[in-house]
Amino acid sequence: MSTPDILRGLTGQSGPMTKPMNVSEQERWLSVLGGAALAVAGFKLIKLHGLVLLGLGAVLVRRGATGHCDVYEAAGLDTAGSLRHAEAPDDDRL
């Protein structure tokens, strides 16, 4: 099972209703790890800035788990181009 398959399994998402992956595998792992660290740090703090850290951490974990970044989408960026093409079969070759 490849890394994207493992991360996709965390979200339970598949099929045509999911947003296209636009985050590279390395960025996905960094997002999950960094987001988890921020969420833990935010959870330990009771004040407002702790909730902000917790929220940012959750957004990063979601970004890593789904492989989709809404900010990248709005900016027209895509760092997962080669991953997406490697996962999707080319209809012309079938």
Short mmCIF file of N, CA and C in Angstrom, two decimals:
data_model
loop_
_atom_site.label_atom_id
_atom_site.label_comp_id
_atom_site.label_asym_id
_atom_site.label_seq_id
_atom_site.Cartn_x
_atom_site.Cartn_y
_atom_site.Cartn_z
N MET A 1 0.86 -1.18 0.00
CA MET A 1 0.00 0.00 0.00
C MET A 1 0.90 1.23 0.00
N SER A 2 0.66 2.14 -0.93
CA SER A 2 1.50 3.34 -1.03
C SER A 2 1.09 4.37 0.02
N THR A 3 1.96 5.35 0.22
CA THR A 3 1.70 6.38 1.21
C THR A 3 0.39 7.12 0.93
N PRO A 4 0.13 7.56 -0.31
CA PRO A 4 -1.15 8.23 -0.54
C PRO A 4 -2.35 7.34 -0.20
N ASP A 5 -2.24 6.02 -0.44
CA ASP A 5 -3.33 5.12 -0.09
C ASP A 5 -3.56 5.10 1.41
N ILE A 6 -2.48 5.09 2.17
CA ILE A 6 -2.59 5.10 3.63
C ILE A 6 -3.27 6.38 4.08
N LEU A 7 -2.82 7.53 3.57
CA LEU A 7 -3.40 8.81 3.96
C LEU A 7 -4.84 8.92 3.50
N ARG A 8 -5.17 8.40 2.32
CA ARG A 8 -6.53 8.44 1.82
C ARG A 8 -7.43 7.62 2.73
N GLY A 9 -6.91 6.51 3.26
CA GLY A 9 -7.67 5.69 4.17
C GLY A 9 -8.04 6.41 5.45
N LEU A 10 -7.23 7.38 5.86
CA LEU A 10 -7.53 8.14 7.06
C LEU A 10 -8.77 9.00 6.89
N THR A 11 -9.05 9.45 5.69
CA THR A 11 -10.17 10.36 5.46
C THR A 11 -11.45 9.64 5.11
N GLY A 12 -11.33 8.41 4.61
CA GLY A 12 -12.52 7.69 4.17
C GLY A 12 -13.07 8.24 2.88
N GLN A 13 -12.31 9.08 2.19
CA GLN A 13 -12.79 9.70 0.96
C GLN A 13 -12.30 8.92 -0.25
N SER A 14 -13.16 8.77 -1.20
CA SER A 14 -12.80 8.22 -2.50
C SER A 14 -13.93 8.52 -3.46
N GLY A 15 -13.68 8.38 -4.73
CA GLY A 15 -14.73 8.58 -5.70
C GLY A 15 -14.72 9.96 -6.32
N PRO A 16 -15.70 10.23 -7.18
CA PRO A 16 -15.72 11.47 -7.96
C PRO A 16 -16.04 12.73 -7.16
N MET A 17 -16.58 12.62 -5.96
CA MET A 17 -16.94 13.80 -5.18
C MET A 17 -15.77 14.40 -4.42
N THR A 18 -14.63 13.74 -4.40
CA THR A 18 -13.48 14.26 -3.67
C THR A 18 -12.79 15.32 -4.51
N LYS A 19 -12.14 16.25 -3.85
CA LYS A 19 -11.40 17.29 -4.55
C LYS A 19 -10.09 16.71 -5.05
N PRO A 20 -9.55 17.24 -6.15
CA PRO A 20 -8.31 16.69 -6.70
C PRO A 20 -7.13 16.93 -5.77
N MET A 21 -6.23 15.97 -5.75
CA MET A 21 -5.03 16.09 -4.94
C MET A 21 -4.11 17.13 -5.57
N ASN A 22 -3.67 18.11 -4.77
CA ASN A 22 -2.76 19.14 -5.29
C ASN A 22 -1.58 19.39 -4.35
N VAL A 23 -1.31 18.43 -3.45
CA VAL A 23 -0.23 18.54 -2.49
C VAL A 23 0.66 17.31 -2.65
N SER A 24 1.97 17.51 -2.72
CA SER A 24 2.90 16.40 -2.92
C SER A 24 2.94 15.50 -1.69
N GLU A 25 3.44 14.29 -1.88
CA GLU A 25 3.51 13.31 -0.80
C GLU A 25 4.33 13.83 0.38
N GLN A 26 5.48 14.45 0.09
CA GLN A 26 6.32 14.98 1.16
C GLN A 26 5.58 16.08 1.94
N GLU A 27 4.90 16.96 1.23
CA GLU A 27 4.13 18.01 1.90
C GLU A 27 2.99 17.41 2.73
N ARG A 28 2.41 16.33 2.25
CA ARG A 28 1.33 15.69 2.99
C ARG A 28 1.82 15.18 4.33
N TRP A 29 2.96 14.47 4.32
CA TRP A 29 3.51 13.96 5.57
C TRP A 29 3.89 15.09 6.51
N LEU A 30 4.53 16.13 5.98
CA LEU A 30 4.91 17.28 6.82
C LEU A 30 3.67 17.96 7.39
N SER A 31 2.62 18.04 6.60
CA SER A 31 1.37 18.65 7.09
C SER A 31 0.76 17.85 8.22
N VAL A 32 0.72 16.52 8.06
CA VAL A 32 0.15 15.68 9.10
C VAL A 32 0.97 15.78 10.39
N LEU A 33 2.29 15.65 10.27
CA LEU A 33 3.15 15.69 11.46
C LEU A 33 3.13 17.07 12.11
N GLY A 34 3.29 18.11 11.31
CA GLY A 34 3.27 19.47 11.85
C GLY A 34 1.92 19.84 12.42
N GLY A 35 0.86 19.43 11.74
CA GLY A 35 -0.49 19.71 12.22
C GLY A 35 -0.79 19.00 13.52
N ALA A 36 -0.33 17.76 13.63
CA ALA A 36 -0.54 17.02 14.88
C ALA A 36 0.21 17.69 16.03
N ALA A 37 1.44 18.14 15.77
CA ALA A 37 2.22 18.83 16.81
C ALA A 37 1.54 20.13 17.23
N LEU A 38 1.04 20.89 16.26
CA LEU A 38 0.33 22.13 16.60
C LEU A 38 -0.96 21.84 17.38
N ALA A 39 -1.67 20.81 16.97
CA ALA A 39 -2.91 20.47 17.66
C ALA A 39 -2.65 20.05 19.11
N VAL A 40 -1.60 19.27 19.32
CA VAL A 40 -1.25 18.86 20.69
C VAL A 40 -0.85 20.08 21.51
N ALA A 41 -0.03 20.96 20.93
CA ALA A 41 0.39 22.17 21.65
C ALA A 41 -0.83 23.04 21.95
N GLY A 42 -1.73 23.17 21.00
CA GLY A 42 -2.93 23.98 21.21
C GLY A 42 -3.86 23.37 22.24
N PHE A 43 -3.93 22.05 22.26
CA PHE A 43 -4.79 21.38 23.22
C PHE A 43 -4.31 21.59 24.66
N LYS A 44 -2.98 21.72 24.81
CA LYS A 44 -2.41 21.92 26.15
C LYS A 44 -2.65 23.33 26.68
N LEU A 45 -2.88 24.28 25.77
CA LEU A 45 -3.13 25.65 26.17
C LEU A 45 -4.64 25.88 26.25
N ILE A 46 -5.09 26.44 27.32
CA ILE A 46 -6.52 26.63 27.52
C ILE A 46 -7.03 27.93 26.89
N LYS A 47 -6.17 28.90 26.71
CA LYS A 47 -6.58 30.22 26.26
C LYS A 47 -6.88 30.24 24.76
N LEU A 48 -7.26 31.41 24.28
CA LEU A 48 -7.66 31.58 22.89
C LEU A 48 -6.56 31.16 21.92
N HIS A 49 -5.31 31.53 22.21
CA HIS A 49 -4.25 31.18 21.26
C HIS A 49 -4.05 29.66 21.20
N GLY A 50 -4.42 28.95 22.24
CA GLY A 50 -4.39 27.49 22.19
C GLY A 50 -5.42 26.95 21.23
N LEU A 51 -6.60 27.56 21.22
CA LEU A 51 -7.64 27.14 20.27
C LEU A 51 -7.24 27.45 18.83
N VAL A 52 -6.55 28.57 18.65
CA VAL A 52 -6.08 28.92 17.31
C VAL A 52 -5.06 27.88 16.82
N LEU A 53 -4.12 27.50 17.70
CA LEU A 53 -3.14 26.47 17.34
C LEU A 53 -3.82 25.14 17.04
N LEU A 54 -4.79 24.80 17.86
CA LEU A 54 -5.54 23.56 17.65
C LEU A 54 -6.25 23.58 16.30
N GLY A 55 -6.87 24.70 15.96
CA GLY A 55 -7.55 24.83 14.67
C GLY A 55 -6.59 24.75 13.49
N LEU A 56 -5.46 25.44 13.59
CA LEU A 56 -4.46 25.38 12.52
C LEU A 56 -3.92 23.97 12.36
N GLY A 57 -3.69 23.31 13.48
CA GLY A 57 -3.21 21.93 13.43
C GLY A 57 -4.21 21.03 12.73
N ALA A 58 -5.49 21.21 13.05
CA ALA A 58 -6.53 20.39 12.42
C ALA A 58 -6.58 20.62 10.91
N VAL A 59 -6.43 21.86 10.49
CA VAL A 59 -6.44 22.19 9.05
C VAL A 59 -5.25 21.52 8.36
N LEU A 60 -4.09 21.55 8.98
CA LEU A 60 -2.91 20.92 8.38
C LEU A 60 -3.05 19.40 8.31
N VAL A 61 -3.61 18.80 9.34
CA VAL A 61 -3.82 17.35 9.32
C VAL A 61 -4.79 16.99 8.20
N ARG A 62 -5.85 17.77 8.04
CA ARG A 62 -6.82 17.53 6.96
C ARG A 62 -6.13 17.66 5.60
N ARG A 63 -5.29 18.69 5.45
CA ARG A 63 -4.57 18.92 4.20
C ARG A 63 -3.68 17.72 3.87
N GLY A 64 -2.99 17.23 4.88
CA GLY A 64 -2.13 16.08 4.66
C GLY A 64 -2.90 14.81 4.39
N ALA A 65 -3.99 14.60 5.09
CA ALA A 65 -4.76 13.37 4.93
C ALA A 65 -5.48 13.31 3.58
N THR A 66 -5.99 14.45 3.12
CA THR A 66 -6.73 14.45 1.85
C THR A 66 -5.85 14.70 0.64
N GLY A 67 -4.70 15.36 0.86
CA GLY A 67 -3.85 15.70 -0.27
C GLY A 67 -4.35 16.91 -1.03
N HIS A 68 -5.32 17.61 -0.48
CA HIS A 68 -5.89 18.79 -1.14
C HIS A 68 -5.73 20.02 -0.25
N CYS A 69 -5.27 21.11 -0.85
CA CYS A 69 -5.11 22.38 -0.14
C CYS A 69 -5.97 23.42 -0.84
N ASP A 70 -6.92 23.99 -0.10
CA ASP A 70 -7.81 25.00 -0.68
C ASP A 70 -7.05 26.26 -1.07
N VAL A 71 -6.02 26.61 -0.31
CA VAL A 71 -5.20 27.79 -0.64
C VAL A 71 -4.47 27.55 -1.96
N TYR A 72 -3.88 26.35 -2.13
CA TYR A 72 -3.24 26.02 -3.40
C TYR A 72 -4.25 26.10 -4.55
N GLU A 73 -5.45 25.58 -4.31
CA GLU A 73 -6.47 25.60 -5.35
C GLU A 73 -6.81 27.03 -5.77
N ALA A 74 -6.98 27.91 -4.78
CA ALA A 74 -7.31 29.30 -5.07
C ALA A 74 -6.17 30.01 -5.81
N ALA A 75 -4.93 29.64 -5.48
CA ALA A 75 -3.76 30.26 -6.11
C ALA A 75 -3.37 29.58 -7.42
N GLY A 76 -4.03 28.48 -7.76
CA GLY A 76 -3.70 27.76 -8.98
C GLY A 76 -2.42 26.95 -8.89
N LEU A 77 -2.02 26.59 -7.67
CA LEU A 77 -0.79 25.82 -7.47
C LEU A 77 -1.10 24.33 -7.39
N ASP A 78 -0.12 23.53 -7.80
CA ASP A 78 -0.25 22.08 -7.74
C ASP A 78 1.14 21.48 -7.63
N THR A 79 1.45 20.90 -6.47
CA THR A 79 2.75 20.27 -6.29
C THR A 79 2.65 18.76 -6.38
N ALA A 80 1.47 18.23 -6.66
CA ALA A 80 1.26 16.78 -6.71
C ALA A 80 1.05 16.28 -8.13
N GLY A 81 1.39 17.07 -9.11
CA GLY A 81 1.12 16.70 -10.50
C GLY A 81 1.58 15.32 -10.86
N SER A 82 2.80 14.95 -10.53
CA SER A 82 3.30 13.64 -10.90
C SER A 82 2.62 12.53 -10.11
N LEU A 83 2.25 12.79 -8.87
CA LEU A 83 1.56 11.78 -8.07
C LEU A 83 0.17 11.51 -8.62
N ARG A 84 -0.54 12.57 -8.96
CA ARG A 84 -1.90 12.42 -9.45
C ARG A 84 -1.90 11.64 -10.76
N HIS A 85 -0.94 11.93 -11.65
CA HIS A 85 -0.89 11.24 -12.92
C HIS A 85 -0.47 9.79 -12.74
N ALA A 86 0.35 9.51 -11.74
CA ALA A 86 0.78 8.14 -11.50
C ALA A 86 -0.35 7.28 -10.95
N GLU A 87 -1.27 7.89 -10.21
CA GLU A 87 -2.38 7.14 -9.61
C GLU A 87 -3.53 6.93 -10.58
N ALA A 88 -3.78 7.89 -11.45
CA ALA A 88 -4.92 7.81 -12.35
C ALA A 88 -4.51 7.09 -13.64
N PRO A 89 -5.26 6.05 -14.03
CA PRO A 89 -4.92 5.38 -15.28
C PRO A 89 -5.21 6.27 -16.47
N ASP A 90 -4.38 6.18 -17.46
CA ASP A 90 -4.54 6.97 -18.68
C ASP A 90 -5.56 6.26 -19.57
N ASP A 91 -6.68 6.91 -19.83
CA ASP A 91 -7.77 6.30 -20.62
C ASP A 91 -7.33 5.95 -22.02
N ASP A 92 -6.33 6.65 -22.58
CA ASP A 92 -5.88 6.39 -23.94
C ASP A 92 -5.17 5.04 -24.05
N ARG A 93 -4.59 4.57 -22.93
CA ARG A 93 -3.82 3.32 -22.98
C ARG A 93 -4.70 2.10 -22.75
N LEU A 94 -5.96 2.28 -22.37
CA LEU A 94 -6.83 1.12 -22.09
C LEU A 94 -7.35 0.48 -23.33
#
